[in-house]
PDB file of C-alpha atoms in Angstrom:
ATOM      1  CA  MET A 987      84.638 107.662   7.522  1.00 54.00           C
ATOM      2  CA  ARG A 988      86.778 105.738   9.983  1.00 59.00           C
ATOM      3  CA  SER A 989      85.628 102.145  10.439  1.00 73.00           C
ATOM      4  CA  ARG A 990      84.585 100.907  13.849  1.00 75.00           C
ATOM      5  CA  ARG A 991      87.195  98.162  13.580  1.00 77.00           C
ATOM      6  CA  LEU A 992      89.971 100.703  13.108  1.00 75.00           C
ATOM      7  CA  GLU A 993      88.734 102.826  16.003  1.00 77.00           C
ATOM      8  CA  TYR A 994      88.529  99.760  18.230  1.00 76.00           C
ATOM      9  CA  SER A 995      92.017  98.683  17.223  1.00 84.00           C
ATOM     10  CA  GLU A 996      93.449 102.112  18.032  1.00 91.00           C
ATOM     11  CA  SER A 997      91.629 102.318  21.362  1.00 93.00           C
ATOM     12  CA  THR A 998      92.877  98.827  22.270  1.00 94.00           C
ATOM     13  CA  ARG A 999      96.460  99.766  21.473  1.00 95.00           C
ATOM     14  CA  GLN A1000      96.145 103.005  23.457  1.00 95.00           C
ATOM     15  CA  ALA A1001      94.758 101.153  26.470  1.00 96.00           C
ATOM     16  CA  LEU A1002      97.722  98.772  26.404  1.00 97.00           C
ATOM     17  CA  VAL A1003     100.220 101.637  26.125  1.00 97.00           C
ATOM     18  CA  ASP A1004      98.546 103.588  28.943  1.00 97.00           C
ATOM     19  CA  SER A1005      98.630 100.498  31.142  1.00 97.00           C
ATOM     20  CA  ALA A1006     102.285  99.899  30.303  1.00 97.00           C
ATOM     21  CA  VAL A1007     103.250 103.503  31.095  1.00 98.00           C
ATOM     22  CA  GLU A1008     101.571 103.248  34.480  1.00 97.00           C
ATOM     23  CA  LEU A1009     103.172  99.930  35.411  1.00 98.00           C
ATOM     24  CA  PHE A1010     106.632 100.658  34.008  1.00 98.00           C
ATOM     25  CA  THR A1011     106.627 103.906  35.992  1.00 97.00           C
ATOM     26  CA  LYS A1012     105.712 102.174  39.238  1.00 96.00           C
ATOM     27  CA  ARG A1013     107.620  98.898  38.919  1.00 96.00           C
ATOM     28  CA  GLY A1014     110.160  99.324  36.163  1.00 96.00           C
ATOM     29  CA  TYR A1015     110.673  97.092  33.136  1.00 97.00           C
ATOM     30  CA  ALA A1016     111.934  94.038  34.988  1.00 96.00           C
ATOM     31  CA  GLY A1017     109.203  94.247  37.613  1.00 97.00           C
ATOM     32  CA  THR A1018     106.322  94.409  35.124  1.00 97.00           C
ATOM     33  CA  SER A1019     104.789  91.373  33.444  1.00 97.00           C
ATOM     34  CA  LEU A1020     102.659  91.317  30.307  1.00 97.00           C
ATOM     35  CA  ASP A1021      99.919  89.598  32.290  1.00 97.00           C
ATOM     36  CA  GLU A1022      99.776  92.626  34.592  1.00 97.00           C
ATOM     37  CA  VAL A1023      99.628  94.991  31.633  1.00 97.00           C
ATOM     38  CA  THR A1024      96.728  93.167  29.994  1.00 97.00           C
ATOM     39  CA  LYS A1025      94.893  92.734  33.293  1.00 97.00           C
ATOM     40  CA  ARG A1026      95.089  96.449  34.046  1.00 96.00           C
ATOM     41  CA  ALA A1027      93.933  97.289  30.512  1.00 96.00           C
ATOM     42  CA  ARG A1028      91.147  94.657  30.753  1.00 95.00           C
ATOM     43  CA  LEU A1029      92.330  92.980  27.583  1.00 95.00           C
ATOM     44  CA  THR A1030      93.682  89.595  26.582  1.00 94.00           C
ATOM     45  CA  LYS A1031      97.211  88.478  25.790  1.00 95.00           C
ATOM     46  CA  GLY A1032      96.041  87.888  22.238  1.00 95.00           C
ATOM     47  CA  ALA A1033      95.075  91.539  21.917  1.00 94.00           C
ATOM     48  CA  LEU A1034      98.513  92.567  23.151  1.00 96.00           C
ATOM     49  CA  TYR A1035     100.368  90.325  20.693  1.00 96.00           C
ATOM     50  CA  HIS A1036      98.171  91.615  17.886  1.00 94.00           C
ATOM     51  CA  HIS A1037      99.767  95.047  18.392  1.00 96.00           C
ATOM     52  CA  PHE A1038     103.172  94.275  19.879  1.00 96.00           C
ATOM     53  CA  SER A1039     105.745  91.578  19.228  1.00 95.00           C
ATOM     54  CA  GLY A1040     106.662  91.413  22.895  1.00 95.00           C
ATOM     55  CA  LYS A1041     107.559  93.256  26.071  1.00 97.00           C
ATOM     56  CA  GLN A1042     110.358  95.366  24.589  1.00 96.00           C
ATOM     57  CA  ALA A1043     108.153  96.546  21.711  1.00 97.00           C
ATOM     58  CA  LEU A1044     105.530  97.532  24.262  1.00 97.00           C
ATOM     59  CA  PHE A1045     108.142  99.391  26.300  1.00 97.00           C
ATOM     60  CA  GLU A1046     109.290 101.344  23.240  1.00 96.00           C
ATOM     61  CA  ALA A1047     105.682 102.319  22.556  1.00 97.00           C
ATOM     62  CA  ALA A1048     105.385 103.508  26.163  1.00 97.00           C
ATOM     63  CA  PHE A1049     108.642 105.452  25.765  1.00 97.00           C
ATOM     64  CA  ASP A1050     107.324 107.117  22.599  1.00 96.00           C
ATOM     65  CA  ALA A1051     104.065 108.020  24.317  1.00 97.00           C
ATOM     66  CA  VAL A1052     105.816 109.688  27.254  1.00 97.00           C
ATOM     67  CA  GLU A1053     108.241 111.568  25.002  1.00 95.00           C
ATOM     68  CA  ASN A1054     105.477 112.713  22.653  1.00 95.00           C
ATOM     69  CA  ASP A1055     103.360 113.985  25.506  1.00 95.00           C
ATOM     70  CA  PHE A1056     106.101 116.108  27.044  1.00 94.00           C
ATOM     71  CA  MET A1057     107.574 117.320  23.736  1.00 94.00           C
ATOM     72  CA  LEU A1058     104.158 118.617  22.671  1.00 95.00           C
ATOM     73  CA  LYS A1059     103.948 120.628  25.879  1.00 94.00           C
ATOM     74  CA  LEU A1060     107.460 122.023  25.441  1.00 95.00           C
ATOM     75  CA  THR A1061     106.778 122.894  21.807  1.00 94.00           C
ATOM     76  CA  GLU A1062     103.723 124.887  22.835  1.00 96.00           C
ATOM     77  CA  ILE A1063     105.830 126.857  25.325  1.00 96.00           C
ATOM     78  CA  VAL A1064     108.713 127.747  22.990  1.00 94.00           C
ATOM     79  CA  SER A1065     106.293 128.517  20.130  1.00 93.00           C
ATOM     80  CA  ALA A1066     104.092 130.831  22.191  1.00 94.00           C
ATOM     81  CA  PRO A1067     103.845 134.522  21.269  1.00 94.00           C
ATOM     82  CA  GLY A1068     106.407 136.744  22.936  1.00 93.00           C
ATOM     83  CA  GLU A1069     110.071 137.645  22.907  1.00 95.00           C
ATOM     84  CA  PRO A1070     112.228 134.753  21.588  1.00 95.00           C
ATOM     85  CA  TRP A1071     114.547 134.954  24.588  1.00 96.00           C
ATOM     86  CA  ASP A1072     111.712 134.808  27.115  1.00 96.00           C
ATOM     87  CA  THR A1073     109.990 131.849  25.448  1.00 96.00           C
ATOM     88  CA  ALA A1074     113.298 129.974  25.110  1.00 96.00           C
ATOM     89  CA  ILE A1075     114.129 130.408  28.802  1.00 96.00           C
ATOM     90  CA  ALA A1076     110.579 129.378  29.683  1.00 96.00           C
ATOM     91  CA  GLY A1077     111.164 126.237  27.623  1.00 95.00           C
ATOM     92  CA  LEU A1078     114.383 125.444  29.491  1.00 95.00           C
ATOM     93  CA  ARG A1079     112.668 125.855  32.838  1.00 96.00           C
ATOM     94  CA  ALA A1080     109.777 123.687  31.642  1.00 96.00           C
ATOM     95  CA  TYR A1081     112.213 120.966  30.587  1.00 96.00           C
ATOM     96  CA  VAL A1082     113.590 120.829  34.126  1.00 95.00           C
ATOM     97  CA  ARG A1083     110.030 120.393  35.412  1.00 95.00           C
ATOM     98  CA  VAL A1084     109.573 117.543  32.933  1.00 95.00           C
ATOM     99  CA  CYS A1085     112.664 115.865  34.398  1.00 95.00           C
ATOM    100  CA  LEU A1086     110.926 115.864  37.779  1.00 95.00           C
ATOM    101  CA  GLU A1087     107.934 113.937  36.412  1.00 95.00           C
ATOM    102  CA  PRO A1088     107.943 110.290  37.611  1.00 95.00           C
ATOM    103  CA  ARG A1089     106.994 108.936  34.155  1.00 96.00           C
ATOM    104  CA  TYR A1090     109.836 110.758  32.453  1.00 95.00           C
ATOM    105  CA  GLN A1091     112.384 109.925  35.130  1.00 94.00           C
ATOM    106  CA  ARG A1092     111.632 106.214  35.292  1.00 96.00           C
ATOM    107  CA  ILE A1093     110.876 105.358  31.667  1.00 96.00           C
ATOM    108  CA  VAL A1094     112.931 107.833  29.626  1.00 95.00           C
ATOM    109  CA  ILE A1095     115.978 108.410  31.830  1.00 94.00           C
ATOM    110  CA  HIS A1096     116.374 105.299  34.006  1.00 94.00           C
ATOM    111  CA  GLU A1097     114.900 102.382  32.057  1.00 96.00           C
ATOM    112  CA  ALA A1098     115.231 103.274  28.370  1.00 95.00           C
ATOM    113  CA  PRO A1099     119.058 103.205  28.081  1.00 94.00           C
ATOM    114  CA  VAL A1100     119.073  99.689  29.565  1.00 95.00           C
ATOM    115  CA  VAL A1101     116.022  98.266  27.794  1.00 96.00           C
ATOM    116  CA  MET A1102     116.576  99.871  24.389  1.00 95.00           C
ATOM    117  CA  GLY A1103     120.361 100.008  24.447  1.00 93.00           C
ATOM    118  CA  TRP A1104     122.439 103.182  24.585  1.00 90.00           C
ATOM    119  CA  GLU A1105     122.608 103.817  20.831  1.00 90.00           C
ATOM    120  CA  ARG A1106     118.905 103.242  20.212  1.00 91.00           C
ATOM    121  CA  TRP A1107     118.025 105.416  23.201  1.00 91.00           C
ATOM    122  CA  ARG A1108     120.233 108.294  22.015  1.00 86.00           C
ATOM    123  CA  GLU A1109     118.716 108.094  18.543  1.00 88.00           C
ATOM    124  CA  ALA A1110     115.222 108.209  20.022  1.00 89.00           C
ATOM    125  CA  GLU A1111     116.124 111.133  22.285  1.00 85.00           C
ATOM    126  CA  GLU A1112     117.499 113.078  19.339  1.00 84.00           C
ATOM    127  CA  HIS A1113     114.376 112.324  17.327  1.00 85.00           C
ATOM    128  CA  PHE A1114     112.171 113.889  19.979  1.00 88.00           C
ATOM    129  CA  SER A1115     114.099 116.717  21.626  1.00 90.00           C
ATOM    130  CA  TYR A1116     117.101 117.575  19.472  1.00 91.00           C
ATOM    131  CA  GLY A1117     115.034 119.101  16.668  1.00 90.00           C
ATOM    132  CA  LEU A1118     113.096 121.291  19.080  1.00 93.00           C
ATOM    133  CA  LEU A1119     116.302 122.549  20.701  1.00 94.00           C
ATOM    134  CA  ARG A1120     117.922 123.248  17.330  1.00 94.00           C
ATOM    135  CA  SER A1121     114.951 125.220  16.010  1.00 94.00           C
ATOM    136  CA  THR A1122     114.870 127.255  19.238  1.00 95.00           C
ATOM    137  CA  ILE A1123     118.563 128.106  18.910  1.00 96.00           C
ATOM    138  CA  GLU A1124     118.064 129.067  15.250  1.00 96.00           C
ATOM    139  CA  VAL A1125     115.330 131.508  16.257  1.00 96.00           C
ATOM    140  CA  LEU A1126     117.551 133.033  18.951  1.00 96.00           C
ATOM    141  CA  VAL A1127     120.450 133.487  16.530  1.00 96.00           C
ATOM    142  CA  GLU A1128     118.217 134.966  13.817  1.00 95.00           C
ATOM    143  CA  SER A1129     116.611 137.364  16.286  1.00 95.00           C
ATOM    144  CA  GLY A1130     120.025 138.606  17.425  1.00 95.00           C
ATOM    145  CA  GLU A1131     119.735 137.170  20.923  1.00 96.00           C
ATOM    146  CA  LEU A1132     122.581 134.646  20.623  1.00 95.00           C
ATOM    147  CA  GLU A1133     126.097 134.989  19.312  1.00 92.00           C
ATOM    148  CA  GLN A1134     126.653 134.199  15.631  1.00 92.00           C
ATOM    149  CA  LEU A1135     128.200 130.815  16.375  1.00 94.00           C
ATOM    150  CA  PRO A1136     127.599 127.547  14.451  1.00 95.00           C
ATOM    151  CA  VAL A1137     124.032 126.450  15.256  1.00 95.00           C
ATOM    152  CA  GLU A1138     124.816 122.744  14.982  1.00 95.00           C
ATOM    153  CA  THR A1139     127.723 123.007  17.413  1.00 96.00           C
ATOM    154  CA  MET A1140     125.725 125.038  19.936  1.00 95.00           C
ATOM    155  CA  THR A1141     122.837 122.579  19.691  1.00 95.00           C
ATOM    156  CA  ARG A1142     125.070 119.562  20.232  1.00 94.00           C
ATOM    157  CA  LEU A1143     126.759 121.084  23.270  1.00 95.00           C
ATOM    158  CA  LEU A1144     123.548 122.306  24.880  1.00 95.00           C
ATOM    159  CA  PHE A1145     121.788 119.029  24.101  1.00 94.00           C
ATOM    160  CA  GLY A1146     124.571 117.200  25.929  1.00 93.00           C
ATOM    161  CA  ALA A1147     124.287 119.585  28.871  1.00 94.00           C
ATOM    162  CA  LEU A1148     120.523 119.098  29.092  1.00 94.00           C
ATOM    163  CA  SER A1149     120.862 115.311  28.895  1.00 92.00           C
ATOM    164  CA  ALA A1150     123.458 115.372  31.675  1.00 94.00           C
ATOM    165  CA  GLY A1151     121.184 117.624  33.707  1.00 95.00           C
ATOM    166  CA  ALA A1152     118.290 115.194  33.291  1.00 94.00           C
ATOM    167  CA  SER A1153     120.457 112.303  34.529  1.00 93.00           C
ATOM    168  CA  THR A1154     121.647 114.398  37.465  1.00 95.00           C
ATOM    169  CA  ILE A1155     118.075 115.145  38.507  1.00 95.00           C
ATOM    170  CA  ALA A1156     116.881 111.564  38.104  1.00 92.00           C
ATOM    171  CA  GLY A1157     119.796 110.165  40.126  1.00 93.00           C
ATOM    172  CA  ALA A1158     119.712 112.718  42.939  1.00 95.00           C
ATOM    173  CA  ALA A1159     118.633 111.964  46.491  1.00 95.00           C
ATOM    174  CA  ASP A1160     116.715 115.247  46.379  1.00 96.00           C
ATOM    175  CA  PRO A1161     115.500 115.668  42.763  1.00 95.00           C
ATOM    176  CA  ARG A1162     113.847 119.031  43.397  1.00 95.00           C
ATOM    177  CA  LYS A1163     117.009 120.535  44.822  1.00 97.00           C
ATOM    178  CA  ALA A1164     119.018 119.063  41.956  1.00 97.00           C
ATOM    179  CA  GLY A1165     116.447 120.415  39.513  1.00 96.00           C
ATOM    180  CA  ALA A1166     116.816 123.928  40.886  1.00 97.00           C
ATOM    181  CA  GLU A1167     120.597 123.691  40.597  1.00 97.00           C
ATOM    182  CA  VAL A1168     120.445 122.329  37.034  1.00 97.00           C
ATOM    183  CA  GLU A1169     117.974 125.020  35.999  1.00 96.00           C
ATOM    184  CA  ARG A1170     120.080 127.827  37.451  1.00 97.00           C
ATOM    185  CA  THR A1171     123.253 126.469  35.853  1.00 96.00           C
ATOM    186  CA  ILE A1172     121.885 125.812  32.371  1.00 95.00           C
ATOM    187  CA  VAL A1173     120.239 129.240  32.235  1.00 96.00           C
ATOM    188  CA  ARG A1174     123.579 130.846  33.148  1.00 96.00           C
ATOM    189  CA  VAL A1175     125.312 128.831  30.429  1.00 94.00           C
ATOM    190  CA  VAL A1176     122.834 130.031  27.809  1.00 95.00           C
ATOM    191  CA  GLU A1177     123.070 133.602  29.096  1.00 95.00           C
ATOM    192  CA  GLY A1178     126.820 133.379  28.468  1.00 93.00           C
ATOM    193  CA  LEU A1179     126.072 132.920  24.772  1.00 93.00           C
ATOM    194  CA  ARG A1180     123.724 135.880  24.654  1.00 95.00           C
ATOM    195  CA  VAL A1181     124.694 138.963  22.667  1.00 93.00           C
ATOM    196  CA  ARG A1182     125.840 141.766  24.959  1.00 79.00           C
ATOM    197  CA  GLU A1183     124.447 145.078  23.823  1.00 70.00           C
ATOM    198  CA  ASP A1184     126.983 147.041  25.864  1.00 58.00           C
ATOM    199  CA  LEU A1185     129.889 145.871  23.670  1.00 54.00           C
ATOM    200  CA  PRO A1186     130.348 146.797  19.995  1.00 55.00           C
ATOM    201  CA  ARG A1187     131.522 144.204  17.493  1.00 50.00           C
ATOM    202  CA  GLU A1188     133.991 143.946  14.679  1.00 45.00           C
ATOM    203  CA  ARG A1189     132.982 142.547  11.308  1.00 44.00           C
ATOM    204  CA  ASP A1190     134.085 139.025  12.233  1.00 46.00           C
ATOM    205  CA  GLY A1191     131.644 139.040  15.169  1.00 47.00           C
ATOM    206  CA  SER A1192     134.307 139.124  17.914  1.00 47.00           C
ATOM    207  CA  ARG A1193     134.047 141.464  20.892  1.00 49.00           C
ATOM    208  CA  ASP A1194     136.014 144.660  20.341  1.00 47.00           C
ATOM    209  CA  GLY A1195     135.739 146.329  23.733  1.00 43.00           C
ATOM    210  CA  THR A1196     136.063 149.854  22.248  1.00 39.00           C
ATOM    211  CA  ARG A1197     133.450 152.349  21.220  1.00 40.00           C
ATOM    212  CA  ASP A1198     135.170 154.157  18.359  1.00 40.00           C
ATOM    213  CA  GLY A1199     135.345 153.597  14.607  1.00 40.00           C
ATOM    214  CA  GLU A1200     133.848 150.691  12.694  1.00 42.00           C
ATOM    215  CA  GLY A1201     133.259 148.482  15.736  1.00 40.00           C
ATOM    216  CA  ALA A1202     131.110 151.100  17.451  1.00 39.00           C
ATOM    217  CA  ARG A1203     129.068 151.751  14.305  1.00 42.00           C
ATOM    218  CA  GLU A1204     128.448 148.038  13.740  1.00 43.00           C
ATOM    219  CA  GLY A1205     127.565 147.468  17.396  1.00 42.00           C
ATOM    220  CA  SER A1206     125.085 150.332  17.196  1.00 43.00           C
ATOM    221  CA  SER A1207     123.488 148.972  14.005  1.00 46.00           C
ATOM    222  CA  ARG A1208     123.165 145.500  15.516  1.00 48.00           C
ATOM    223  CA  ARG A1209     121.437 146.861  18.591  1.00 43.00           C
ATOM    224  CA  GLU A1210     119.107 149.016  16.528  1.00 50.00           C
ATOM    225  CA  GLY A1211     118.220 146.070  14.280  1.00 51.00           C
ATOM    226  CA  LYS A1212     117.510 143.933  17.310  1.00 51.00           C
ATOM    227  CA  ARG A1213     115.256 146.566  18.838  1.00 48.00           C
ATOM    228  CA  SER A1214     113.350 147.080  15.580  1.00 50.00           C
ATOM    229  CA  ARG A1215     112.736 143.318  15.273  1.00 48.00           C
ATOM    230  CA  ARG A1216     111.306 143.266  18.783  1.00 49.00           C
ATOM    231  CA  ARG A1217     108.963 146.137  17.920  1.00 47.00           C
TER     232      ARG A1217
END
């Protein structure tokens, strides 16, 4: 049985984090005081310092909360039943929508690199989103949807593209227009890595461009295997 003291402690910490997320989103890190955070949460400074060493520790907890919330939603989308390609593209489109969320824009994209430092921020970003992207790419390669290229390399390059897209959206005068452009572009980039069923392949995985001999037979077997996996 969970003790009442533990439950109270957790609810107190959550109230402080929720208050911090709200205020950091509206006013930014520099424009938010700890007094405002505790006042909004209806708690004391002592309660805040019981859980957090200071303002930066509170900000990092707010950052984690925002990232966790959105990563859970994205994980549900890419893990949903359906064709791997369709769920992956749905995940990419959902990520662009996340980048339009005020909490994500202000705390994760704008404030975190400054408050946490570039290296710490990149490490945190990789902890939350890199693993999800890598597992999605692995599924696409295994299902025959993506070219047989090094998964780690593809993940690194696409992760960089998505991070740049997020910054583009957050810094745009018209974020929704920028979001539409980023979404269209990143989907086209991923489509460029997709296996083309109209071209046979040689044993080394390169495009042959002919339909006779070994290349045609291997291309046919790949397509048949892909179709059988979908069934």
